């Protein structure tokens, strides 16, 4: 695979972080006595669950935008760099939200900004290429 | 990226609609006083949340089927057109479900039909190509 | 589409299984009297809902890892075979969890193992190719 190895690595690292978040939910079940299929019952468990769920909610936005950005700009390093910013934002989101729901803002903002750059960057470039087919 | 620009644009538009649905959930938190990490507490908030969640539940079905349909049939315009039907169905689902849970049916049916055409269209074409390698 | 038809078919079969899980949730609504937008109210419904949700939670991990494994190793048959193991694990998860929450373990473990092989297999191969560009 000669295409976009750094973007592929960043995608898998993002998924590993997400997997770690889901592990914390599983551990929280025994720690706080929240038995499946319940997903409520203890505030610490509920925050761990929402950390995973919100990240899941953003994964399609992030992953599809990341790859369409990388493919349309043909820019492996820059795309992977923006993807890394997303991962850093998600780590801050995890550490902040774990302490208190109110502390989830900064990390959330960083990953949302990175996603917006990728999404609108890809959308703009693809529309530009449709309008300028010879360029 | 010379491959399937219209399908790429439709994918990003679908994600923007989905992002708008998740924005409504965030606004609903302050509007109806549902503080994170809770996801219940007011019927209007719960419907907004289910609108986003159900769309998330269908995004892997839709996006994977859309791209495998586009790649296997090599048909950018037709694939993007069916994808647009999915988006219209999801807009009707959003406006209907926002009023009442019972009004979510028509929009849901339209997006389900569009997804089925993409999924079975891709599956049939790929199996056909495996059986007829010389065609 | 000459690239990885078997992986494409396995992807669509995994999505069909997931779609069947979401159908069971819809049927459970009328069977157990759990009206939208509620997602709680009867243990059998809640288990059916968690079966779908947990599979959704794993779909990005599985699908992205599956395709990056197939692309980086250029191995359609082996990738599709590991993907089939994931599907079998998810069927056992569905049948086990439907009976009792405690019976969801074996199927969960099988699909987690298949995902781990795909994810770390892809990650290792891509890093190896980056370090050995001439190989």
Tab-separated table of N, CA and C in Angstrom, chain A residues 43 46-47 50 53 56-58 60-61 64-65 68 71-72 97 101 104 119-120 122-123 126-127 129-130, chain B residues 1 3 5-6 8-9 11-13 15-16 18-19 22 29 36-39 49 52-53 56 59 63 67:
chain	number	residue	atom	x	y	z
A	43	UNK	N	-22.607	7.922	38.543
A	43	UNK	CA	-22.144	9.056	37.730
A	43	UNK	C	-20.789	8.812	37.050
A	46	UNK	N	-21.357	6.578	34.125
A	46	UNK	CA	-22.085	7.277	33.055
A	46	UNK	C	-21.181	8.231	32.283
A	47	UNK	N	-20.236	8.876	32.987
A	47	UNK	CA	-19.303	9.749	32.274
A	47	UNK	C	-18.364	8.929	31.389
A	50	UNK	N	-20.313	7.960	28.341
A	50	UNK	CA	-20.527	9.081	27.416
A	50	UNK	C	-19.226	9.458	26.703
A	53	UNK	N	-19.170	6.964	23.972
A	53	UNK	CA	-20.250	7.178	23.008
A	53	UNK	C	-20.017	8.445	22.181
A	56	UNK	N	-17.494	7.714	19.632
A	56	UNK	CA	-18.122	6.914	18.568
A	56	UNK	C	-18.958	7.798	17.650
A	57	UNK	N	-19.714	8.725	18.244
A	57	UNK	CA	-20.571	9.626	17.455
A	57	UNK	C	-19.752	10.458	16.465
A	58	UNK	N	-18.491	10.773	16.832
A	58	UNK	CA	-17.651	11.605	15.967
A	58	UNK	C	-16.753	10.802	15.032
A	60	UNK	N	-17.349	8.610	12.546
A	60	UNK	CA	-17.631	8.691	11.101
A	60	UNK	C	-17.269	10.065	10.529
A	61	UNK	N	-17.602	11.134	11.257
A	61	UNK	CA	-17.240	12.491	10.816
A	61	UNK	C	-15.728	12.587	10.632
A	64	UNK	N	-14.086	9.658	7.824
A	64	UNK	CA	-14.433	9.914	6.423
A	64	UNK	C	-13.805	11.232	5.956
A	65	UNK	N	-13.865	12.271	6.807
A	65	UNK	CA	-13.273	13.560	6.443
A	65	UNK	C	-11.756	13.444	6.294
A	68	UNK	N	-10.992	11.567	2.944
A	68	UNK	CA	-11.331	12.360	1.756
A	68	UNK	C	-10.418	13.579	1.652
A	71	UNK	N	-7.053	12.090	0.356
A	71	UNK	CA	-7.143	11.685	-1.054
A	71	UNK	C	-7.276	12.891	-1.974
A	72	UNK	N	-8.091	13.881	-1.594
A	72	UNK	CA	-8.339	15.013	-2.493
A	72	UNK	C	-7.132	15.959	-2.552
A	97	UNK	N	-13.261	15.066	30.989
A	97	UNK	CA	-14.600	14.531	31.263
A	97	UNK	C	-14.547	13.488	32.387
A	101	UNK	N	-18.020	16.619	34.168
A	101	UNK	CA	-18.650	16.873	32.872
A	101	UNK	C	-18.307	18.274	32.359
A	104	UNK	N	-15.085	18.968	30.029
A	104	UNK	CA	-14.934	18.277	28.755
A	104	UNK	C	-14.815	19.254	27.586
A	119	UNK	N	-13.116	18.267	7.127
A	119	UNK	CA	-14.376	18.143	6.385
A	119	UNK	C	-14.505	19.258	5.330
A	120	UNK	N	-14.348	20.507	5.778
A	120	UNK	CA	-14.528	21.609	4.818
A	120	UNK	C	-13.342	21.716	3.857
A	122	UNK	N	-11.751	19.100	2.622
A	122	UNK	CA	-12.026	18.095	1.595
A	122	UNK	C	-13.151	18.563	0.679
A	123	UNK	N	-14.238	19.071	1.284
A	123	UNK	CA	-15.395	19.497	0.491
A	123	UNK	C	-14.998	20.606	-0.492
A	126	UNK	N	-12.671	19.194	-3.366
A	126	UNK	CA	-13.362	18.332	-4.331
A	126	UNK	C	-14.265	19.174	-5.239
A	127	UNK	N	-14.981	20.166	-4.680
A	127	UNK	CA	-15.811	21.050	-5.497
A	127	UNK	C	-14.924	21.862	-6.453
A	129	UNK	N	-12.068	20.994	-7.704
A	129	UNK	CA	-11.583	20.108	-8.771
A	129	UNK	C	-12.681	19.799	-9.787
A	130	UNK	N	-13.942	19.747	-9.321
A	130	UNK	CA	-15.064	19.516	-10.251
A	130	UNK	C	-15.226	20.707	-11.182
B	1	UNK	N	-7.865	13.586	-6.872
B	1	UNK	CA	-8.761	12.439	-6.744
B	1	UNK	C	-9.751	12.422	-7.904
B	3	UNK	N	-11.514	9.793	-8.690
B	3	UNK	CA	-12.528	8.759	-8.511
B	3	UNK	C	-13.704	9.243	-7.676
B	5	UNK	N	-16.004	11.897	-7.394
B	5	UNK	CA	-16.119	13.151	-6.626
B	5	UNK	C	-17.537	13.418	-6.135
B	6	UNK	N	-18.564	13.052	-6.913
B	6	UNK	CA	-19.939	13.320	-6.478
B	6	UNK	C	-20.316	12.466	-5.266
B	8	UNK	N	-18.197	11.467	-3.067
B	8	UNK	CA	-17.474	12.085	-1.950
B	8	UNK	C	-18.251	13.276	-1.406
B	9	UNK	N	-18.780	14.116	-2.309
B	9	UNK	CA	-19.544	15.294	-1.870
B	9	UNK	C	-20.812	14.865	-1.122
B	11	UNK	N	-21.283	12.105	0.502
B	11	UNK	CA	-20.866	11.569	1.802
B	11	UNK	C	-20.669	12.692	2.807
B	12	UNK	N	-19.999	13.760	2.370
B	12	UNK	CA	-19.725	14.880	3.279
B	12	UNK	C	-21.003	15.644	3.627
B	13	UNK	N	-21.929	15.764	2.658
B	13	UNK	CA	-23.212	16.421	2.944
B	13	UNK	C	-24.020	15.605	3.951
B	15	UNK	N	-22.792	13.728	6.240
B	15	UNK	CA	-22.142	13.915	7.538
B	15	UNK	C	-22.455	15.290	8.115
B	16	UNK	N	-22.596	16.306	7.239
B	16	UNK	CA	-22.965	17.641	7.726
B	16	UNK	C	-24.384	17.637	8.300
B	18	UNK	N	-25.842	15.026	9.612
B	18	UNK	CA	-25.678	14.303	10.874
B	18	UNK	C	-25.074	15.211	11.951
B	19	UNK	N	-24.111	16.041	11.560
B	19	UNK	CA	-23.511	16.983	12.510
B	19	UNK	C	-24.561	17.970	13.024
B	22	UNK	N	-26.534	16.418	15.729
B	22	UNK	CA	-25.825	16.350	17.012
B	22	UNK	C	-25.739	17.733	17.658
B	29	UNK	N	-29.591	20.244	25.476
B	29	UNK	CA	-29.111	20.091	26.861
B	29	UNK	C	-29.399	21.353	27.677
B	36	UNK	N	-25.145	16.872	31.013
B	36	UNK	CA	-24.285	15.714	30.758
B	36	UNK	C	-23.846	15.122	32.083
B	37	UNK	N	-23.706	13.763	32.202
B	37	UNK	CA	-23.797	12.787	31.112
B	37	UNK	C	-25.204	12.227	30.870
B	38	UNK	N	-26.264	12.791	31.480
B	38	UNK	CA	-27.600	12.232	31.271
B	38	UNK	C	-28.030	12.350	29.807
B	39	UNK	N	-28.795	11.380	29.309
B	39	UNK	CA	-29.353	11.478	27.961
B	39	UNK	C	-30.872	11.288	27.995
B	49	UNK	N	-32.187	13.340	20.646
B	49	UNK	CA	-31.073	12.415	20.847
B	49	UNK	C	-31.247	11.163	19.999
B	52	UNK	N	-30.417	11.746	16.315
B	52	UNK	CA	-28.976	11.643	16.049
B	52	UNK	C	-28.510	10.191	16.127
B	53	UNK	N	-28.919	9.476	17.196
B	53	UNK	CA	-28.431	8.115	17.410
B	53	UNK	C	-28.871	7.189	16.285
B	56	UNK	N	-26.753	7.820	13.355
B	56	UNK	CA	-25.441	7.205	13.594
B	56	UNK	C	-25.502	5.701	13.368
B	59	UNK	N	-25.326	5.109	9.677
B	59	UNK	CA	-24.211	5.643	8.887
B	59	UNK	C	-23.265	4.570	8.349
B	63	UNK	N	-22.809	4.458	4.411
B	63	UNK	CA	-21.544	4.906	3.810
B	63	UNK	C	-20.790	3.753	3.148
B	67	UNK	N	-20.210	3.498	-1.030
B	67	UNK	CA	-18.900	3.447	-1.688
B	67	UNK	C	-18.686	2.125	-2.416
